[in-house]
């Protein structure tokens, strides 16, 4: 049942608490940032669980099993982000909205419908996550928080690659109608991605220099990296499979 609830990961988060000492001046920002990530990561587990069901319905059992394992990883990411909240003096709990229901895309075949979701989740969102988390990790000195982020990053790489692999496997077998169904969906997927990412990367956010070691990033830098990732990774990746991604990106506000 997908309903709004109160996410409480305190017990699991306390077991995973990294040994870090967050300066008092930064603690509220660290708690707020990692608590938002906790909610976001936990929400991703519902997305992959629904994708797993959609893949299973297509008869793609091993893909579905993989997507289910990603759902478990995202739940663990939620606990790990909650662990940072606890380490910074906060509580790993928060109200959370009802998980969004994955679109059924009933206007096209079940295969193209699933690929639309795979593109949106893995080739777009997870690919952006890899770039943003990877950059954040580079700014972090060796230590428990970098280790925690490395574990999350490793999983996100797997989530992104899964989508690109699935797209590569299926792209050649698509009918012209399925290919067209993916093409007309891309502007919407890009618009959704941009709105989601910009909402989570406030341009005004900037911190003292030592904040990067606690995962606090400058919003403007993160936004620039987001746009570079779309331009240099996602668009060429989709175009390589014959999808008109460059035009779709330009048309995302149309
Ligand atoms: Fe994650
Ligand atoms: Fe992920």
PDB file of N, CA and C and ligand atoms in Angstrom, residues 41 44-45 48 70 73-74 77 121 125-127 129-130 133 152-153 155-160, ligand 2:
ATOM      1  N   UNK A  41      16.435   8.433  -0.825  1.00  0.00           N
ATOM      2  CA  UNK A  41      16.971   7.081  -1.066  1.00  0.00           C
ATOM      3  C   UNK A  41      15.914   6.025  -0.730  1.00  0.00           C
ATOM      4  N   UNK A  44      13.472   5.748  -3.411  1.00  0.00           N
ATOM      5  CA  UNK A  44      13.965   5.021  -4.584  1.00  0.00           C
ATOM      6  C   UNK A  44      13.719   3.526  -4.474  1.00  0.00           C
ATOM      7  N   UNK A  45      13.654   3.018  -3.248  1.00  0.00           N
ATOM      8  CA  UNK A  45      13.424   1.572  -3.084  1.00  0.00           C
ATOM      9  C   UNK A  45      12.036   1.204  -3.614  1.00  0.00           C
ATOM     10  N   UNK A  48      12.217   1.031  -7.503  1.00  0.00           N
ATOM     11  CA  UNK A  48      12.803  -0.198  -8.052  1.00  0.00           C
ATOM     12  C   UNK A  48      11.916  -1.411  -7.795  1.00  0.00           C
ATOM     13  N   UNK A  70      18.170  -4.010  -6.249  1.00  0.00           N
ATOM     14  CA  UNK A  70      18.423  -2.557  -6.170  1.00  0.00           C
ATOM     15  C   UNK A  70      17.493  -1.917  -5.136  1.00  0.00           C
ATOM     16  N   UNK A  73      19.077  -2.346  -1.942  1.00  0.00           N
ATOM     17  CA  UNK A  73      20.231  -1.435  -1.799  1.00  0.00           C
ATOM     18  C   UNK A  73      19.759  -0.019  -1.460  1.00  0.00           C
ATOM     19  N   UNK A  74      18.683   0.419  -2.108  1.00  0.00           N
ATOM     20  CA  UNK A  74      18.192   1.777  -1.827  1.00  0.00           C
ATOM     21  C   UNK A  74      17.680   1.885  -0.392  1.00  0.00           C
ATOM     22  N   UNK A  77      20.688   2.409   1.548  1.00  0.00           N
ATOM     23  CA  UNK A  77      21.176   3.791   1.393  1.00  0.00           C
ATOM     24  C   UNK A  77      20.406   4.724   2.329  1.00  0.00           C
ATOM     25  N   UNK A 121      14.406   6.090 -14.959  1.00  0.00           N
ATOM     26  CA  UNK A 121      14.991   5.774 -13.645  1.00  0.00           C
ATOM     27  C   UNK A 121      16.513   5.622 -13.746  1.00  0.00           C
ATOM     28  N   UNK A 125      17.942   9.445 -14.031  1.00  0.00           N
ATOM     29  CA  UNK A 125      18.137   9.766 -12.597  1.00  0.00           C
ATOM     30  C   UNK A 125      19.379   9.122 -11.993  1.00  0.00           C
ATOM     31  N   UNK A 126      19.534   7.823 -12.203  1.00  0.00           N
ATOM     32  CA  UNK A 126      20.663   7.141 -11.564  1.00  0.00           C
ATOM     33  C   UNK A 126      21.989   7.575 -12.170  1.00  0.00           C
ATOM     34  N   UNK A 127      21.982   7.893 -13.460  1.00  0.00           N
ATOM     35  CA  UNK A 127      23.208   8.361 -14.110  1.00  0.00           C
ATOM     36  C   UNK A 127      23.618   9.722 -13.546  1.00  0.00           C
ATOM     37  N   UNK A 129      22.824  10.696 -10.537  1.00  0.00           N
ATOM     38  CA  UNK A 129      23.252  10.410  -9.161  1.00  0.00           C
ATOM     39  C   UNK A 129      24.728   9.997  -9.128  1.00  0.00           C
ATOM     40  N   UNK A 130      25.129   9.187 -10.088  1.00  0.00           N
ATOM     41  CA  UNK A 130      26.532   8.749 -10.150  1.00  0.00           C
ATOM     42  C   UNK A 130      27.457   9.960 -10.273  1.00  0.00           C
ATOM     43  N   UNK A 133      27.224  12.179  -6.867  1.00  0.00           N
ATOM     44  CA  UNK A 133      27.828  11.523  -5.700  1.00  0.00           C
ATOM     45  C   UNK A 133      29.323  11.327  -5.940  1.00  0.00           C
ATOM     46  N   UNK A 152      27.600   3.742  -1.292  1.00  0.00           N
ATOM     47  CA  UNK A 152      26.411   4.213  -2.010  1.00  0.00           C
ATOM     48  C   UNK A 152      26.745   4.398  -3.492  1.00  0.00           C
ATOM     49  N   UNK A 153      27.883   5.040  -3.763  1.00  0.00           N
ATOM     50  CA  UNK A 153      28.259   5.300  -5.158  1.00  0.00           C
ATOM     51  C   UNK A 153      28.392   4.006  -5.948  1.00  0.00           C
ATOM     52  N   UNK A 155      26.884   1.231  -5.578  1.00  0.00           N
ATOM     53  CA  UNK A 155      25.553   0.712  -5.912  1.00  0.00           C
ATOM     54  C   UNK A 155      24.890   1.550  -7.013  1.00  0.00           C
ATOM     55  N   UNK A 156      25.033   2.874  -6.924  1.00  0.00           N
ATOM     56  CA  UNK A 156      24.378   3.743  -7.919  1.00  0.00           C
ATOM     57  C   UNK A 156      24.954   3.477  -9.323  1.00  0.00           C
ATOM     58  N   UNK A 157      26.258   3.192  -9.374  1.00  0.00           N
ATOM     59  CA  UNK A 157      26.871   2.841 -10.666  1.00  0.00           C
ATOM     60  C   UNK A 157      26.164   1.606 -11.237  1.00  0.00           C
ATOM     61  N   UNK A 158      25.930   0.630 -10.377  1.00  0.00           N
ATOM     62  CA  UNK A 158      25.223  -0.579 -10.810  1.00  0.00           C
ATOM     63  C   UNK A 158      23.816  -0.282 -11.297  1.00  0.00           C
ATOM     64  N   UNK A 159      23.114   0.627 -10.617  1.00  0.00           N
ATOM     65  CA  UNK A 159      21.736   0.962 -11.009  1.00  0.00           C
ATOM     66  C   UNK A 159      21.711   1.647 -12.373  1.00  0.00           C
ATOM     67  N   UNK A 160      22.668   2.544 -12.599  1.00  0.00           N
ATOM     68  CA  UNK A 160      22.723   3.239 -13.888  1.00  0.00           C
ATOM     69  C   UNK A 160      23.106   2.259 -15.006  1.00  0.00           C
TER      70      UNK A 160
HETATM   71 FE1  LIG B   2      20.162   4.222  -7.004  1.00  0.00          FE
END
